[in-house]
GROMACS .gro file of C-alpha atoms in nm:
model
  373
    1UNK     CA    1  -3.072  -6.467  -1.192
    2UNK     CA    2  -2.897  -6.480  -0.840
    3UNK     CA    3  -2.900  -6.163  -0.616
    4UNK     CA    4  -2.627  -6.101  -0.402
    5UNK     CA    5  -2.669  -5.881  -0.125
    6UNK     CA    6  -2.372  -5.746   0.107
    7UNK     CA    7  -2.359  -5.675   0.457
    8UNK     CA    8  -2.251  -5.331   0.539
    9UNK     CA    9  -2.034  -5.403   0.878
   10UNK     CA   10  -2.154  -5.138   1.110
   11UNK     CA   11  -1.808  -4.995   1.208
   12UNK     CA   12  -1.686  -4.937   0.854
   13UNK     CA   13  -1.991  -4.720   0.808
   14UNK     CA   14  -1.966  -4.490   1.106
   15UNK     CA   15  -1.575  -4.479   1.025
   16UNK     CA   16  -1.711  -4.339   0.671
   17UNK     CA   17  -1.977  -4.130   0.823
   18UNK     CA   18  -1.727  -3.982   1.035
   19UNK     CA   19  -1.440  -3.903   0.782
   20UNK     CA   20  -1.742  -3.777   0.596
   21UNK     CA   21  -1.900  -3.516   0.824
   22UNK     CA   22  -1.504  -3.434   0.932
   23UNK     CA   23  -1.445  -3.374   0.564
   24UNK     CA   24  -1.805  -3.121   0.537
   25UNK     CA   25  -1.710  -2.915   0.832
   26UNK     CA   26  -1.322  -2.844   0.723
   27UNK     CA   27  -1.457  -2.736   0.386
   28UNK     CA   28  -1.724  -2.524   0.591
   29UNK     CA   29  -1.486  -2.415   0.825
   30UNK     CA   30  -1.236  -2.308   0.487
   31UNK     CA   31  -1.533  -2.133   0.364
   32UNK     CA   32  -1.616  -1.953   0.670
   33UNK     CA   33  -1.242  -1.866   0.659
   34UNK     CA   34  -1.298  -1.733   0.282
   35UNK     CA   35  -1.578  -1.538   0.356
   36UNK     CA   36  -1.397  -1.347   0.641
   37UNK     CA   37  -1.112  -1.280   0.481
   38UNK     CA   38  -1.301  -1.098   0.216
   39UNK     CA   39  -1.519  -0.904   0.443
   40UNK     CA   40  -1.217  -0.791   0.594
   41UNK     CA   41  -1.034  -0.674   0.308
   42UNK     CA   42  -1.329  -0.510   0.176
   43UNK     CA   43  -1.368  -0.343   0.516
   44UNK     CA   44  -0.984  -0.233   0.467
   45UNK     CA   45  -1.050  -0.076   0.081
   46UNK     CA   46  -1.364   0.094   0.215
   47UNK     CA   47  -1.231   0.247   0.481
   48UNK     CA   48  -0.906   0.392   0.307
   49UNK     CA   49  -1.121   0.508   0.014
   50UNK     CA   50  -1.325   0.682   0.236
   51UNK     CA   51  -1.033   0.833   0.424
   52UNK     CA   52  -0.873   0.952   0.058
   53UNK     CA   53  -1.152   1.094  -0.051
   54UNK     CA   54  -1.192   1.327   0.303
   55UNK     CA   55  -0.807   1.386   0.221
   56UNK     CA   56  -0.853   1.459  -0.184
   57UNK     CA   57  -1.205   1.666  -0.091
   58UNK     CA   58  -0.988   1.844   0.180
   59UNK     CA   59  -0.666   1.940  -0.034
   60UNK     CA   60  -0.891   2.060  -0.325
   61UNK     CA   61  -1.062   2.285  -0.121
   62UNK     CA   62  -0.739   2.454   0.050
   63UNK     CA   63  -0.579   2.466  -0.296
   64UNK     CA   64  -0.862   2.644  -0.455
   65UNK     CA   65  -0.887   2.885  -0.177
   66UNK     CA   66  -0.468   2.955  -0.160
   67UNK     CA   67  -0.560   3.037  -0.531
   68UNK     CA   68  -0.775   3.250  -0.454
   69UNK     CA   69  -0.609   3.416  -0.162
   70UNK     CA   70  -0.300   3.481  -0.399
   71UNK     CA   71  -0.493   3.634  -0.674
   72UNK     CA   72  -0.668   3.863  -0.426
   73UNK     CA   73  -0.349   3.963  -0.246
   74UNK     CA   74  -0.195   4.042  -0.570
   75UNK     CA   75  -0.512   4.209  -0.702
   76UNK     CA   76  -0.548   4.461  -0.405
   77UNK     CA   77  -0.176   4.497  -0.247
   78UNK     CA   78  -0.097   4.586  -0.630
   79UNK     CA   79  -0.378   4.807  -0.666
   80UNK     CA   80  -0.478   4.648  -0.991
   81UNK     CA   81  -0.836   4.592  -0.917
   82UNK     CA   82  -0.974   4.784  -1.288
   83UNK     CA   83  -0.744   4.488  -1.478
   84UNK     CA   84  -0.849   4.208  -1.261
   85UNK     CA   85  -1.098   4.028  -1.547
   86UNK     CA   86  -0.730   4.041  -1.784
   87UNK     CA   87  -0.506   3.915  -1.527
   88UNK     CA   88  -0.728   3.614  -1.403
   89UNK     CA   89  -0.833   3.604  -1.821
   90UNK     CA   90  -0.422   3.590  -1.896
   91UNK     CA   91  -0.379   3.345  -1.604
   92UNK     CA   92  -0.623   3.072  -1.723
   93UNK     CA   93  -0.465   3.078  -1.989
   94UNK     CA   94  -0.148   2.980  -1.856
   95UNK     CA   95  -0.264   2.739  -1.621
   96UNK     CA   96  -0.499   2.552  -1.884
   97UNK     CA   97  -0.200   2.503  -2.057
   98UNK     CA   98   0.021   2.388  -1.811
   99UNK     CA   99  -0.252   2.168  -1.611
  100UNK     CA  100  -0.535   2.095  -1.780
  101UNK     CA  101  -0.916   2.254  -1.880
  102UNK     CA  102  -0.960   2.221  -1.475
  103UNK     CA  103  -0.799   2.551  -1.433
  104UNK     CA  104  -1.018   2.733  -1.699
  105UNK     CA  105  -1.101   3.116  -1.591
  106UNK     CA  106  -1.410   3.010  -1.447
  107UNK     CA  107  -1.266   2.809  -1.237
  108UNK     CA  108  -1.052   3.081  -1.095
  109UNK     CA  109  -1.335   3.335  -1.061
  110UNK     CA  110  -1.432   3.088  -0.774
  111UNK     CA  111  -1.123   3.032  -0.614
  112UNK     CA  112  -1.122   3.418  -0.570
  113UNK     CA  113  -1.468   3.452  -0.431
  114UNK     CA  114  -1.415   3.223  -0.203
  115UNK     CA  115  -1.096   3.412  -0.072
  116UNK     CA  116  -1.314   3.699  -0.089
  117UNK     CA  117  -1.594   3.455   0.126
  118UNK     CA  118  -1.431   3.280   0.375
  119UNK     CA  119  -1.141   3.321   0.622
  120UNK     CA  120  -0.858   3.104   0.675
  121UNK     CA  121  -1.058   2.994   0.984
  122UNK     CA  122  -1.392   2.940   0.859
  123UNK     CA  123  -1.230   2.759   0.499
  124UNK     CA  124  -1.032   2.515   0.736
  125UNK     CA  125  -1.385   2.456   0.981
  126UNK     CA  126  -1.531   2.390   0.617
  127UNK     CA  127  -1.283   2.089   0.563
  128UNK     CA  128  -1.291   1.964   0.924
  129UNK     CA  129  -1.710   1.917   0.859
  130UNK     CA  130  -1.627   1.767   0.546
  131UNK     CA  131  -1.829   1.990   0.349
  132UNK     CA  132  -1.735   1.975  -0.042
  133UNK     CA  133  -1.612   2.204  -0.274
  134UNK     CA  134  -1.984   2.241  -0.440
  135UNK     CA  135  -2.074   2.274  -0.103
  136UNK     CA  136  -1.878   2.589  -0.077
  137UNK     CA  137  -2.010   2.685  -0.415
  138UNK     CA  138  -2.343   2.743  -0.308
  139UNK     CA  139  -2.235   2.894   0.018
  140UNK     CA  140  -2.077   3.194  -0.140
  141UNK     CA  141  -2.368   3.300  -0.330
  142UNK     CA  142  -2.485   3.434   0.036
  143UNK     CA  143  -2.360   3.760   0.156
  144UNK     CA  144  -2.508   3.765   0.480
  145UNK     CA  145  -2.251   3.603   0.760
  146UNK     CA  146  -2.464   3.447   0.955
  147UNK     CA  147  -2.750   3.322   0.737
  148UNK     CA  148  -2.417   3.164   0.562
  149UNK     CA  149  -2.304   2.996   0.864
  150UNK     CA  150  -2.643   2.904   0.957
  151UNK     CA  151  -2.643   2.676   0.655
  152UNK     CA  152  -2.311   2.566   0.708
  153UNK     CA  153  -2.452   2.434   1.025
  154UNK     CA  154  -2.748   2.240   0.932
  155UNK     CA  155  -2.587   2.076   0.639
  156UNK     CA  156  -2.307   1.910   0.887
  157UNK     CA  157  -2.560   1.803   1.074
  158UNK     CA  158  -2.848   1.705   0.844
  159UNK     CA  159  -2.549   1.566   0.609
  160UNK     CA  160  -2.720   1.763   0.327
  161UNK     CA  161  -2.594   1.698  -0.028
  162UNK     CA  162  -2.531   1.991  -0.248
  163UNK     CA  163  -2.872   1.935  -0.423
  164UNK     CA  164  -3.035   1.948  -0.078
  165UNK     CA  165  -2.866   2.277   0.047
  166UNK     CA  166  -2.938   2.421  -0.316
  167UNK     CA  167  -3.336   2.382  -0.237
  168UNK     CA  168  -3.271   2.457   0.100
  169UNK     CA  169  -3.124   2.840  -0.013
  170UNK     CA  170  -3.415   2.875  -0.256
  171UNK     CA  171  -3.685   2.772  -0.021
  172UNK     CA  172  -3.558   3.084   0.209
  173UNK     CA  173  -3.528   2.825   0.483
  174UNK     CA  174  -3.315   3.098   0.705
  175UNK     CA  175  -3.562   3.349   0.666
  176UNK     CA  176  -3.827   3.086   0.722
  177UNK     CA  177  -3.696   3.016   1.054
  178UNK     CA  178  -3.748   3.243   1.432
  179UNK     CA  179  -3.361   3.250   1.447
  180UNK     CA  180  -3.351   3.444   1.160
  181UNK     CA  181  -3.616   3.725   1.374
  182UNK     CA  182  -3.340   3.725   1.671
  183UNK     CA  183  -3.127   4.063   1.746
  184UNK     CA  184  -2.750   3.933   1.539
  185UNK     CA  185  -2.589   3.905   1.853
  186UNK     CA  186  -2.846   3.610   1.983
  187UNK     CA  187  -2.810   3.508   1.654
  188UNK     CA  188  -2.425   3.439   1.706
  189UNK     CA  189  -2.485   3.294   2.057
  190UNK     CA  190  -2.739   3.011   1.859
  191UNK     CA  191  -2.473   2.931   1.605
  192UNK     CA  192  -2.185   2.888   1.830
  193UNK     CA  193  -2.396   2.703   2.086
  194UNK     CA  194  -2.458   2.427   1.749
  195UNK     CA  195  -2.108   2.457   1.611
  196UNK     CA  196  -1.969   2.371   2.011
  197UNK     CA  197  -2.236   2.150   2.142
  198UNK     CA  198  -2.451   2.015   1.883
  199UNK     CA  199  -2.748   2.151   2.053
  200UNK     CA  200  -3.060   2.256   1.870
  201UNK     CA  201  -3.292   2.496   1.947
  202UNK     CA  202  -3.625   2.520   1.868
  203UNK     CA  203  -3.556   2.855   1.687
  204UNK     CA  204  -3.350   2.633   1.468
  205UNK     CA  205  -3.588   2.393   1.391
  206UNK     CA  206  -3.950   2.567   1.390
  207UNK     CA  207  -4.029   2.799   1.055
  208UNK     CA  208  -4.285   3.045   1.024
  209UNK     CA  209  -4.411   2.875   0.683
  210UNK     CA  210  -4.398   2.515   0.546
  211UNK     CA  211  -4.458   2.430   0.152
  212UNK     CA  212  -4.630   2.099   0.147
  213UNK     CA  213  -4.654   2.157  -0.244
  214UNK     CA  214  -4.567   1.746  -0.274
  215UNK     CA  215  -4.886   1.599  -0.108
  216UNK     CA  216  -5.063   1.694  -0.415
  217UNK     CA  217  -5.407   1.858  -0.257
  218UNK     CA  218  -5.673   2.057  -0.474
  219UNK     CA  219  -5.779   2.356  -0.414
  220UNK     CA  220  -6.049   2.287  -0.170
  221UNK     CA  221  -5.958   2.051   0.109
  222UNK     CA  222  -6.062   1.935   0.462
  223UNK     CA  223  -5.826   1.896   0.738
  224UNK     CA  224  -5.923   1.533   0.727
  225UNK     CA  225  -5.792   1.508   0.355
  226UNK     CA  226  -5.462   1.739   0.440
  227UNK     CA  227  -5.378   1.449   0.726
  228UNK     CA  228  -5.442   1.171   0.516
  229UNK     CA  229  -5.194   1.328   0.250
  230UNK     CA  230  -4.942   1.387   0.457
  231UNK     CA  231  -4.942   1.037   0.598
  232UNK     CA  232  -4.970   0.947   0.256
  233UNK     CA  233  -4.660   1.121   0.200
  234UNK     CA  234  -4.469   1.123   0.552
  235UNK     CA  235  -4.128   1.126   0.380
  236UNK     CA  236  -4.160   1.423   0.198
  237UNK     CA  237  -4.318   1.574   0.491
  238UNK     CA  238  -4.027   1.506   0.725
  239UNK     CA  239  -3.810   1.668   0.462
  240UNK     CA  240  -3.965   1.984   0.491
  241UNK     CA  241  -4.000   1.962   0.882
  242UNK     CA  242  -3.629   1.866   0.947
  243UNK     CA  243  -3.468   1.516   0.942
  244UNK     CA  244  -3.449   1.414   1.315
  245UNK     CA  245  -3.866   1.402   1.328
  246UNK     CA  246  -3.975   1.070   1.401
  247UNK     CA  247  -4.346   0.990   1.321
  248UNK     CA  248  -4.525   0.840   1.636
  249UNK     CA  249  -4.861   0.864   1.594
  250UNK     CA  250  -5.214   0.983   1.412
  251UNK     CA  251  -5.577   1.073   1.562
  252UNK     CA  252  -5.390   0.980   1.922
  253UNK     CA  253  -5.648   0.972   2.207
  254UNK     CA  254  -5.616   1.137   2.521
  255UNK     CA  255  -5.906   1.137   2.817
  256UNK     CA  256  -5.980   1.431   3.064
  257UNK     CA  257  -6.196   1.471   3.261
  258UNK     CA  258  -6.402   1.149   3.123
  259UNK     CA  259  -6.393   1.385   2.780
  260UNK     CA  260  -6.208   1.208   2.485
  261UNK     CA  261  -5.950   1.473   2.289
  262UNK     CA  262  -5.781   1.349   1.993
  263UNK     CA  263  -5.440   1.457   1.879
  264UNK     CA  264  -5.388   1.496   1.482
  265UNK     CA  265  -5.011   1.391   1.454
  266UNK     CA  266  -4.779   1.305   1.709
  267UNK     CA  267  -4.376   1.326   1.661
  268UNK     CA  268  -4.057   1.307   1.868
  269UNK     CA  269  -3.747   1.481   1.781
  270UNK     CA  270  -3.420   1.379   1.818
  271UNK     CA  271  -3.196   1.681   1.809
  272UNK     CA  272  -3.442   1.850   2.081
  273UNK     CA  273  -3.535   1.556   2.252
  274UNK     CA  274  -3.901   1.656   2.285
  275UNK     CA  275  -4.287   1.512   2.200
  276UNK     CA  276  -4.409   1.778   1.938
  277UNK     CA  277  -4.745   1.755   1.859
  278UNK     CA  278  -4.892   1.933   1.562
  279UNK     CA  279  -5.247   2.022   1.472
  280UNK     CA  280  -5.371   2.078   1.134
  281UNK     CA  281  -5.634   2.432   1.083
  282UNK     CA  282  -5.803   2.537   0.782
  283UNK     CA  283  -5.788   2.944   0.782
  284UNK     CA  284  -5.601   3.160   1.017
  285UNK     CA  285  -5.477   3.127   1.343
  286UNK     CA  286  -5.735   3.155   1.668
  287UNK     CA  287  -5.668   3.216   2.048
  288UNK     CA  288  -5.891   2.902   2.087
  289UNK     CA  289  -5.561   2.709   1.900
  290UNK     CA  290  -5.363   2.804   2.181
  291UNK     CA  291  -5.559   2.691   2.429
  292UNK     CA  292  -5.636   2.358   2.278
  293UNK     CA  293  -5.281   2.281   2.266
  294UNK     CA  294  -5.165   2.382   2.545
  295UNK     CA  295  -5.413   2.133   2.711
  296UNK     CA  296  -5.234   1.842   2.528
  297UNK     CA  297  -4.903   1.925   2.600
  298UNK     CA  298  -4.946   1.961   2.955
  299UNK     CA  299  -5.153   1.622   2.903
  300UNK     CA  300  -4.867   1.463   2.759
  301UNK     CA  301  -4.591   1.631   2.963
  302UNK     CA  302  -4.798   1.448   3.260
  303UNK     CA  303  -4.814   1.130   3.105
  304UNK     CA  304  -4.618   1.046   2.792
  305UNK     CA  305  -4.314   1.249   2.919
  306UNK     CA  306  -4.016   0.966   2.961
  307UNK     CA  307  -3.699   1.019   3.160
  308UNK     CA  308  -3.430   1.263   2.993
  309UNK     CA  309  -3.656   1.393   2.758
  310UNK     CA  310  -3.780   1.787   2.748
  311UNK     CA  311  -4.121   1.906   2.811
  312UNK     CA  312  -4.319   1.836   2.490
  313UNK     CA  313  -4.357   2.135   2.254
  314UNK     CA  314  -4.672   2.202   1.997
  315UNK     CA  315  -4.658   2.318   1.636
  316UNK     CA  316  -5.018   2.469   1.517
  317UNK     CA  317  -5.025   2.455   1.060
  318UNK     CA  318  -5.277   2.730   0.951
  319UNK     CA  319  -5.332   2.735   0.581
  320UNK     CA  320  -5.338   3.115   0.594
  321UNK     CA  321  -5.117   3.351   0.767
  322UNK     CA  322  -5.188   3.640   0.981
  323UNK     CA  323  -4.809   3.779   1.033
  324UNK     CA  324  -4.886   3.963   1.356
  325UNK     CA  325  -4.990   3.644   1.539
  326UNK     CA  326  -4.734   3.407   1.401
  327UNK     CA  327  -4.466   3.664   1.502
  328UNK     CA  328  -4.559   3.647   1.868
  329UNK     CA  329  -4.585   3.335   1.939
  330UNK     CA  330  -4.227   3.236   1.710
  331UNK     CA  331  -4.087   3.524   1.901
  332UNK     CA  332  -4.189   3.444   2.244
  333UNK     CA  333  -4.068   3.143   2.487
  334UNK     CA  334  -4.349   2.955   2.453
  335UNK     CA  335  -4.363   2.562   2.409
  336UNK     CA  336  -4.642   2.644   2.093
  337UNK     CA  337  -4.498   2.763   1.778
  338UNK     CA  338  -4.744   2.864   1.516
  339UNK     CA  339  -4.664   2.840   1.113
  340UNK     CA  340  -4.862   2.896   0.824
  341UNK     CA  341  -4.869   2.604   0.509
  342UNK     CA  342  -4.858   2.634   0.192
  343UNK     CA  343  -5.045   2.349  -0.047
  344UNK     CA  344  -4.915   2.536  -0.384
  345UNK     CA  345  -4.571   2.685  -0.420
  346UNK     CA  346  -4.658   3.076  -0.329
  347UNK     CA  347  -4.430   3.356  -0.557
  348UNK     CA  348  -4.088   3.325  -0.445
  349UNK     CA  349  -4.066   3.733  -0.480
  350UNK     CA  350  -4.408   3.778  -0.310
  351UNK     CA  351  -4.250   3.495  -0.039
  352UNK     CA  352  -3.939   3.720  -0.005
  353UNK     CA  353  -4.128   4.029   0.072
  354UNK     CA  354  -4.357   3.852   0.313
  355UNK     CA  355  -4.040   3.716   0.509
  356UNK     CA  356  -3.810   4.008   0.490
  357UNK     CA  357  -4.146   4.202   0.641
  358UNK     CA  358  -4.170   3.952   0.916
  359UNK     CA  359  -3.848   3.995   1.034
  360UNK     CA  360  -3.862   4.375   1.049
  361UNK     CA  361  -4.149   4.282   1.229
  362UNK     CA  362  -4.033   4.106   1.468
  363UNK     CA  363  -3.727   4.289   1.553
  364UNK     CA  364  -3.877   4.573   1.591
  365UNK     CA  365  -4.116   4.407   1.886
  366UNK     CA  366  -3.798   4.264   2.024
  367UNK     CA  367  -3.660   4.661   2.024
  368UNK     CA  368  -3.977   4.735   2.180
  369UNK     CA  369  -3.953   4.526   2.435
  370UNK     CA  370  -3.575   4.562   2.544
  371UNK     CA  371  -3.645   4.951   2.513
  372UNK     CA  372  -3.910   4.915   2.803
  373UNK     CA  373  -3.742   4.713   2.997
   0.00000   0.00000   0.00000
């Protein structure tokens, strides 16, 4: 058997090479062109769905609240207040009928209480933050003003989902926090200062009382363990603190005087553009605290303090509260706050009473004080 090999002439090959690697980069380059296209008319669907929805969310809410306002103005300019259930009863009715189980007479009952709520002012600042109509549901369970705008507030700028401003409400965060302690018309001064400027203040963001409930401690623990947990579970823990904590650091070393101090947790947060260093206690708060951490921050305001950011600010845990204390130092400008935690989930009407104390307590230093002055 004969064998016949070919010569491959050298120029025919590159010439194939070439129309090869010309043909590879056009399909490539039609590819590339594919893949582009799509991206941008998936960018174009996004962003108009997202701009709808702001637009449906938006017109639901204003037509549930004209509702409202019309059944209220008919309600009280016609002095029919004793036959309101029948008339907003006989209306459903209607209104099923014409448009749907949507319009049912619970539905109604909201659209009037949020008329009853919210002004035309505050409705429409509702729609410009792009909070929901469940948003707004949850809102008007709270009669107090400004403990309603308060959580008007942080849900724009947390971006809170319903479910999230729901535990919110129930954990008493408000009353949790040293805003809530301030004379109404500081109060008001706070909330438009947010609303205007997006500016926190540390009355915003420090509470009295934490619930670390989710690190899942016994009943007998060492500070050691507590730390260890809470690393363990850092999201959950940020959660409670507020979302613009960053985590920085644990067990963080700091030398003076030749002597070696050790920081429990370190943080940085965003909103307040501080350090904030917080130390972990077993029992009640001591004067000795105080003076431990107000040698680190004026350690770290020395040396870990960068450009544009605040002087660093210290947040003391106790697991047990003594009221009196706490009070002071929330109430007082001072760069240490001081906050009892709770490992179990205390009696929500035992945690009421404790708060609503608090506050009288503290208001009634701050009368105090402005009376002697």
């Amino acid at each position: 058997m004969k064998l016949s090999i070919r010569l491959i002439n050298l120029d025919d090959f590159g010439a194939w090479i070439f129309a090869l690697s010309s043909y590879s980069q056009k399909i490539m380059s039609n590819k590339l062109e594919e893949i582009k296209l799509y991206n941008d008319i998936s960018s174009i669907i996004d962003e108009t769905r997202v701009r709808l929805a702001v637009n449906i969310n938006s017109e639901i809410i204003m037509l549930n609240w004209q509702v409202g306002k019309r059944i209220k103005e008919d309600v009280l300019y016609n002095q029919r207040a004793q036959y309101g259930k029948e008339i907003l009863k006989n209306l459903s009715i209607k209104l099923v009928s014409q448009f749907g189980k949507g319009w049912g007479l619970q539905k109604l009952q909201h659209c009037v209480r949020s008329a009853y709520t919210f002004s035309e002012e505050e409705i429409k600042y509702a729609v410009r933050t792009q909070l929901t109509w469940t948003h707004l549901r949850s809102l008007m369970s709270i009669d107090d003003h400004l403990k309603r705008a308060f959580y008007i507030e942080m849900t724009r700028l947390e971006r809170w989902d319903t479910r999230t401003l729901d535990e919110k409400i129930d954990a008493m965060l408000y009353e949790r926090t040293a805003l809530s302690r301030k004379p109404e018309e500081l109060i008001k001064q706070n909330l438009q200062q947010v609303k205007t400027n997006n500016i926190l203040t540390p009355d915003f963001v420090f509470r009295s009382s934490y619930f670390l409930d989710t690190l899942g401690l016994s009943d007998s623990f060492s500070e050691k363990t507590l730390e260890n947990a809470i690393l363990q579970n850092l999201q959950t823990f940020i959660s409670e603190l507020g979302t613009d904590f960053a985590f920085l650091d644990r067990q963080k070393r700091i030398t003076v005087d030749f002597t070696d101090y050790y920081i429990d947790l370190l943080f940085y947060h965003r909103g307040l553009r501080r350090l904030v260093v917080i130390e972990l206690k077993l029992g009640k708060f001591k004067p000795e605290h105080e003076g431990q951490m107000l040698l680190y921050l004026r350690y770290l305001d020395k040396n870990d303090r960068r450009e544009n950011e605040e002087s660093p600010i210290g947040l003391i845990l106790c697991s047990e509260g003594n009221t009196e204390h706490i009070e002071y130092l929330m109430l007082e400008d001072s760069p240490i706050k001081v906050a009892q935690y709770y490992t179990q989930l205390p009696d929500k009407q035992v945690l009421h009473e404790k708060l609503q104390k608090a506050i009288a307590i503290a208001r009634e230093q701050i009368d105090r004080k402005e009376d002697s002055e």
